PDB file of C-alpha atoms in Angstrom:
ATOM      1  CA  UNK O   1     -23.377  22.674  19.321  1.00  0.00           C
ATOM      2  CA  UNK O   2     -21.940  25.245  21.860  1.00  0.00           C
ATOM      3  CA  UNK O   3     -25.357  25.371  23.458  1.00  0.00           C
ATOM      4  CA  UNK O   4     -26.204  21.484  24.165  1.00  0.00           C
ATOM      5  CA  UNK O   5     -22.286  21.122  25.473  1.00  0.00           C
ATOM      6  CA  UNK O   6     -22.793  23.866  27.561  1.00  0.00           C
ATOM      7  CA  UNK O   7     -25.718  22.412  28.483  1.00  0.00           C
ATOM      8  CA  UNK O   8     -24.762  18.859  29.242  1.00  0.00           C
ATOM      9  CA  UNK O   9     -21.298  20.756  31.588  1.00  0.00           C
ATOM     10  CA  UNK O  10     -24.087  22.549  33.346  1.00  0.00           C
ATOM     11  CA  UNK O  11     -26.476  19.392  34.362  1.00  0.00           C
ATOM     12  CA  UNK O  12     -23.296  17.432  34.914  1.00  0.00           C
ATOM     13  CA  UNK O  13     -22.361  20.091  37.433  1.00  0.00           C
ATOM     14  CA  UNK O  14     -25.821  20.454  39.062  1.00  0.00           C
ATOM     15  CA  UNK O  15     -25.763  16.467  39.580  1.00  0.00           C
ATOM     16  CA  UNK O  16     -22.396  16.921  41.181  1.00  0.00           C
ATOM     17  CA  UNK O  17     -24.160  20.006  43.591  1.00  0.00           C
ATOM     18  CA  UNK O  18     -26.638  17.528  44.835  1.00  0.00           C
ATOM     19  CA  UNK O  19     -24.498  14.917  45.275  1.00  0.00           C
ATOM     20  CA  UNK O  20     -22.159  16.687  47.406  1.00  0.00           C
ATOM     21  CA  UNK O  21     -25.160  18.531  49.690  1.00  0.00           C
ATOM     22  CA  UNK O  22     -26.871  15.223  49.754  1.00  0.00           C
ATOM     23  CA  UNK O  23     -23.549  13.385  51.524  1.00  0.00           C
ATOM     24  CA  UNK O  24     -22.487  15.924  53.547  1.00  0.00           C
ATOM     25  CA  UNK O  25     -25.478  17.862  54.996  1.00  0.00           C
ATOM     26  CA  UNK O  26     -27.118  16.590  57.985  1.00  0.00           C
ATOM     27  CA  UNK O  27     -30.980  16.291  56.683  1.00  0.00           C
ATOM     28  CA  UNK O  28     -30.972  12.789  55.886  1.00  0.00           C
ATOM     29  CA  UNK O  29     -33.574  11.929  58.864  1.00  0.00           C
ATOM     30  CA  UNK O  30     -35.939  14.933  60.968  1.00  0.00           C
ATOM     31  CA  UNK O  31     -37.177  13.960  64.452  1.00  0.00           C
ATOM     32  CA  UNK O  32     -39.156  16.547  65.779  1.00  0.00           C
ATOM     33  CA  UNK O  33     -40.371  15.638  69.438  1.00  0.00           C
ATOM     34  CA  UNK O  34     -42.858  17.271  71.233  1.00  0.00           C
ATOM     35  CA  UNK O  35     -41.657  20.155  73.521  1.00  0.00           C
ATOM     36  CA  UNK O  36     -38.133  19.491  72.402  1.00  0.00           C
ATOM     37  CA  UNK O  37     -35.387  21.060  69.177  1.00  0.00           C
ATOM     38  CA  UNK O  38     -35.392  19.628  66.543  1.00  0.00           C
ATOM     39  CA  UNK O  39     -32.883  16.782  65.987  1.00  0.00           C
ATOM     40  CA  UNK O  40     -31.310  16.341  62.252  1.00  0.00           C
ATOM     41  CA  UNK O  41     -29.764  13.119  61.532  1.00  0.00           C
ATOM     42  CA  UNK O  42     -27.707  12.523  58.445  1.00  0.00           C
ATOM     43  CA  UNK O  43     -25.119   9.441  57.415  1.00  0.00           C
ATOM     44  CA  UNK O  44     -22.602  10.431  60.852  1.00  0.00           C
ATOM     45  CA  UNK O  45     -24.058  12.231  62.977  1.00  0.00           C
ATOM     46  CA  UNK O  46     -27.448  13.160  64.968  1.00  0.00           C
ATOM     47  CA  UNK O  47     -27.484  17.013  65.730  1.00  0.00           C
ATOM     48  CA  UNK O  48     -29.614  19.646  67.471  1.00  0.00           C
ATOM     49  CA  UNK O  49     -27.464  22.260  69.540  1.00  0.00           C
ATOM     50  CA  UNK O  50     -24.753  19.617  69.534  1.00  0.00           C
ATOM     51  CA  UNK O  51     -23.667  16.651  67.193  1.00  0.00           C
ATOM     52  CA  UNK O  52     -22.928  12.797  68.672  1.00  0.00           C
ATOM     53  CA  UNK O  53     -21.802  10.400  66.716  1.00  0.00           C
ATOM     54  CA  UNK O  54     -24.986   8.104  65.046  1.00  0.00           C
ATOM     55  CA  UNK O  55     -24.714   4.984  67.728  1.00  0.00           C
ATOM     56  CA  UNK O  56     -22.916   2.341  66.881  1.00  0.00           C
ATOM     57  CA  UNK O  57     -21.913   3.385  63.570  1.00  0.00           C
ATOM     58  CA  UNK O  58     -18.471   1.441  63.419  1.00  0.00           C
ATOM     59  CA  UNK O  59     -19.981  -1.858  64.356  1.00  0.00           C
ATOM     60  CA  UNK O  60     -21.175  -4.834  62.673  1.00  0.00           C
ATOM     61  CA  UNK O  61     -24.562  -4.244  63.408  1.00  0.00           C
ATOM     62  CA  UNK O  62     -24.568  -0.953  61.519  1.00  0.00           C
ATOM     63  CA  UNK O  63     -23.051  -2.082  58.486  1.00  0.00           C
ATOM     64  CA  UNK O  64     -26.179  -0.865  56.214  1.00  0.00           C
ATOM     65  CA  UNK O  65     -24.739   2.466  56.878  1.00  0.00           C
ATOM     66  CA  UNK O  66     -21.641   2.030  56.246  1.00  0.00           C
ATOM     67  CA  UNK O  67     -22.770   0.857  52.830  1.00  0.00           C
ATOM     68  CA  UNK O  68     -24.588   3.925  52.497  1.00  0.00           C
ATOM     69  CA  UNK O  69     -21.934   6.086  53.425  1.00  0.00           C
ATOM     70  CA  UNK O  70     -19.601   4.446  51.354  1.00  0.00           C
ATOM     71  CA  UNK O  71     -22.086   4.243  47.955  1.00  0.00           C
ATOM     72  CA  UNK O  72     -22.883   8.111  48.460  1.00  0.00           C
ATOM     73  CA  UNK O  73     -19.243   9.272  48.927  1.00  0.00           C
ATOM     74  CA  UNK O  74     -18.021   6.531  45.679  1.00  0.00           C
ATOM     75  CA  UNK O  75     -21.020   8.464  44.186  1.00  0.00           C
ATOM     76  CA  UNK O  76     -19.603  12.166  44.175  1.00  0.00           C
ATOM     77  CA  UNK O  77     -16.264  10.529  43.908  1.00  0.00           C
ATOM     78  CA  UNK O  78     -17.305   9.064  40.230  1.00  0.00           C
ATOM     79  CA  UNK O  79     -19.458  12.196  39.376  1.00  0.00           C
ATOM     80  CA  UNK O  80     -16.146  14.359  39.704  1.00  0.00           C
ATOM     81  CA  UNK O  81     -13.979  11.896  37.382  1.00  0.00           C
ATOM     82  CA  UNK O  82     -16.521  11.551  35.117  1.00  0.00           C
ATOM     83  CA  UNK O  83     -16.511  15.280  34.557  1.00  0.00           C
ATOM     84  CA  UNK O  84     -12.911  15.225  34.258  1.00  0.00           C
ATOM     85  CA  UNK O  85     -12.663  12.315  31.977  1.00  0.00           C
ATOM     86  CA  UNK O  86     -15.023  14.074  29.422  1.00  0.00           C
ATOM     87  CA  UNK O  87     -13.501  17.655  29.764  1.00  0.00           C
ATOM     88  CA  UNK O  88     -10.195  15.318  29.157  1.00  0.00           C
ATOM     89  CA  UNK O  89     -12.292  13.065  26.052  1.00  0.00           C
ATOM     90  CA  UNK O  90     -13.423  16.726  24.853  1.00  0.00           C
ATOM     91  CA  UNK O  91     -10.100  17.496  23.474  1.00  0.00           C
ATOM     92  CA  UNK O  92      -8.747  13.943  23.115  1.00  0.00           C
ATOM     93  CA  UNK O  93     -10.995  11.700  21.347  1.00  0.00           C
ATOM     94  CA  UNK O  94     -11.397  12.143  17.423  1.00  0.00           C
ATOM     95  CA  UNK O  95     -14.127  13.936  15.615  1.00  0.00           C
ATOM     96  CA  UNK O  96     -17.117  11.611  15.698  1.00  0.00           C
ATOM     97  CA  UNK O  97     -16.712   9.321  18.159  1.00  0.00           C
ATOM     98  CA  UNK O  98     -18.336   8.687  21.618  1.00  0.00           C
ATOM     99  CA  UNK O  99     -18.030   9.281  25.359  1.00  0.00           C
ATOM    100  CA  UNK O 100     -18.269   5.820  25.943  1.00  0.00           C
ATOM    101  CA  UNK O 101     -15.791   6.177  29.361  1.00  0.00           C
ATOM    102  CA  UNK O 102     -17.660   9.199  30.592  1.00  0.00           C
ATOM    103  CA  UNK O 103     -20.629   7.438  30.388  1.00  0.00           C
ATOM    104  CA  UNK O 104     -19.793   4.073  31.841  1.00  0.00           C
ATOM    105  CA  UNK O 105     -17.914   6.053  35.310  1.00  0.00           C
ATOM    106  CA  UNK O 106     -21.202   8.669  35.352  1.00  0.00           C
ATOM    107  CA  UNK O 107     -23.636   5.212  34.826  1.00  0.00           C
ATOM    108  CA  UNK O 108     -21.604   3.691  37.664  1.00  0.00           C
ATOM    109  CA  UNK O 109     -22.295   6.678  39.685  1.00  0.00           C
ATOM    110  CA  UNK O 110     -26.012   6.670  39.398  1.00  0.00           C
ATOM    111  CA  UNK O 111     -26.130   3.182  40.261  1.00  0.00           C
ATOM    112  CA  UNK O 112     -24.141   3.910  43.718  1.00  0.00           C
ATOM    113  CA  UNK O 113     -26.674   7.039  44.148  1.00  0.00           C
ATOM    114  CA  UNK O 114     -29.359   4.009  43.751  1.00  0.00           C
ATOM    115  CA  UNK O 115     -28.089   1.238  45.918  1.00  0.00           C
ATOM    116  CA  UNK O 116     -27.247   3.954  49.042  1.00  0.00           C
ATOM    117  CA  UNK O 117     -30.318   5.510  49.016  1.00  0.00           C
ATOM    118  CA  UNK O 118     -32.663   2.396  48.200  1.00  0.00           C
ATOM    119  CA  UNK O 119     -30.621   0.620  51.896  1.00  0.00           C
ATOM    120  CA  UNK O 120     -30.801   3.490  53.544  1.00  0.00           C
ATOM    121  CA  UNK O 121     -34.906   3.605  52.635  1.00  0.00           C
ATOM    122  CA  UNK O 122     -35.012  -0.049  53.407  1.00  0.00           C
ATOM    123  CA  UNK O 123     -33.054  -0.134  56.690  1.00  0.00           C
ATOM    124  CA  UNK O 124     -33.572   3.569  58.363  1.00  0.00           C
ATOM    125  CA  UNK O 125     -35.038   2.123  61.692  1.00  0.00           C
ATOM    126  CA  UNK O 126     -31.927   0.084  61.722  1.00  0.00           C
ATOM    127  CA  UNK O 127     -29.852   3.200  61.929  1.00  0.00           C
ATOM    128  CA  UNK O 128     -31.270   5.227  64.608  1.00  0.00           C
ATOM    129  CA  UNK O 129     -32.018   4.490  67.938  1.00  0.00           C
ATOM    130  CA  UNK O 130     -35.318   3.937  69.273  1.00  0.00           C
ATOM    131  CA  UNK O 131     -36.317   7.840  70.444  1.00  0.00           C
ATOM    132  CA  UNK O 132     -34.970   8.465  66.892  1.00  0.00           C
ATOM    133  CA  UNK O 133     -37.357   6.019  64.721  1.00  0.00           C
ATOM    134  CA  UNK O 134     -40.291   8.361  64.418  1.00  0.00           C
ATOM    135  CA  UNK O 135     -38.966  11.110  62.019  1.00  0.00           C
ATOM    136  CA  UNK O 136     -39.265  11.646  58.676  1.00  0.00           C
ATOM    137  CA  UNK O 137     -37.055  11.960  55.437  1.00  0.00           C
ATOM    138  CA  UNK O 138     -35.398  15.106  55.127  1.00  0.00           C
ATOM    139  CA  UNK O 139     -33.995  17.436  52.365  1.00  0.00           C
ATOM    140  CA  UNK O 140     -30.573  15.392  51.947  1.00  0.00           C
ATOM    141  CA  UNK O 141     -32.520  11.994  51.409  1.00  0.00           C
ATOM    142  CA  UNK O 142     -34.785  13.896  48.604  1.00  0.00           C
ATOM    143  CA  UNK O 143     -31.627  15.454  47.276  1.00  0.00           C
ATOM    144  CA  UNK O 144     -29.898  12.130  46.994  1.00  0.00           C
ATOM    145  CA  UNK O 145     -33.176  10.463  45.289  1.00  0.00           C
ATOM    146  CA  UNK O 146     -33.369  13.723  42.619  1.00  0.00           C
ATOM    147  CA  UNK O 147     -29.705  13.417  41.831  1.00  0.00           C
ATOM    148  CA  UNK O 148     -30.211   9.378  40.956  1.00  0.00           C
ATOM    149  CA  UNK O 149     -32.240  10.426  37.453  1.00  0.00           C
ATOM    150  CA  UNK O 150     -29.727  13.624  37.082  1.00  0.00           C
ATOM    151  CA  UNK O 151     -26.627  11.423  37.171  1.00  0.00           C
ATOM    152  CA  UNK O 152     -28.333   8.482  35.054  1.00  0.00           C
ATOM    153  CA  UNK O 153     -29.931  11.062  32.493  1.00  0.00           C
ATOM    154  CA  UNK O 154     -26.316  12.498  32.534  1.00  0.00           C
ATOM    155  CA  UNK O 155     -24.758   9.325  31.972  1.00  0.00           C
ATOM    156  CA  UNK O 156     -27.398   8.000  28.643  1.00  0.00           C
ATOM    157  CA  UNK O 157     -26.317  11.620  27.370  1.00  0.00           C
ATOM    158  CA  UNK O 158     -22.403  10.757  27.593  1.00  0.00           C
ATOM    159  CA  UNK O 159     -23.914   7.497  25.618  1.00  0.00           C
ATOM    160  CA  UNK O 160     -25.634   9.406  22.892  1.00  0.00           C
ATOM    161  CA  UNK O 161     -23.165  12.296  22.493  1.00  0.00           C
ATOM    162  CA  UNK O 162     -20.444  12.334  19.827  1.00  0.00           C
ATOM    163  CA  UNK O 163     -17.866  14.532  19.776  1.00  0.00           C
ATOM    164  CA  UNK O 164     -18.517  16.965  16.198  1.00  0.00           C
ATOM    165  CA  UNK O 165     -16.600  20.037  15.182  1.00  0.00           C
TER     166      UNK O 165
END
């Protein structure tokens, strides 16, 4: 039993990893011009030697990405209570019953991982501006997708798990 809880802490914690790299580093979108650096975009910024604000981020017209930045950062937000909540359940519940709350907060994390990255596939030539369009994904937007099954997988095992001696 000290195995599969130390496994379940450890995938919990990996899904948290990529959830954090995924939001904050700048590989969400890869232009690579002709002749020219390379320019990373992520959810804020567009960077090669220096970083500028993604244009008109704070305006109506750009309110996809403010849904995605919002879903992704609710995301790591839940994935961190959830852990807490079952390392809190751990030694709280009684002997044979579930992690029904862990479950539901890491389920409701997987879903935000989902609905940010599924706009942000839907509406990326929204975001950038027209030198920007022809890119492709980059590490952060595969991160995000991988840790959508990690935190859902993570979630139906808070569903299936009861707590023994």
């Amino acid at each position: 039993m000290l195995i599969i809880l130390a496994f379940i802490i450890l995938f919990h914690l990996a899904s948290v990893i990529l959830l954090f790299v995924a939001t904050i580093h700048n590989a969400w979108w890869i232009v690579s011009p002709p002749g020219r650096d390379v320019i990373y975009t992520d959810l804020w910024y567009s960077c090669n030697a220096t970083c500028i604000p993604v244009e008109n981020s704070h305006t109506a017209d750009a309110a996809y990405l403010q849904v995605v930045q919002a879903t992704m950062i609710m995301a790591s937000i839940l994935c961190c209570v959830s852990f807490f909540v079952f390392i809190l359940q751990l030694f709280r519940i009684k002997q044979g019953e579930r992690f029904i709350f862990t479950a539901i907060i890491q389920l409701m994390a997987s879903l935000c991982v989902m609905v940010g990255v599924s706009i942000y596939t839907a509406q990326k030539n929204s975001f950038h501006v027209q030198s920007l369009q022809e890119g492709t994904y980059g590490s952060s937007y595969v991160l995000a997708w991988i840790s959508f099954p990690m935190t859902l997988i993570s979630g139906l095992m808070y569903l299936v798990l009861r707590k023994r001696k």
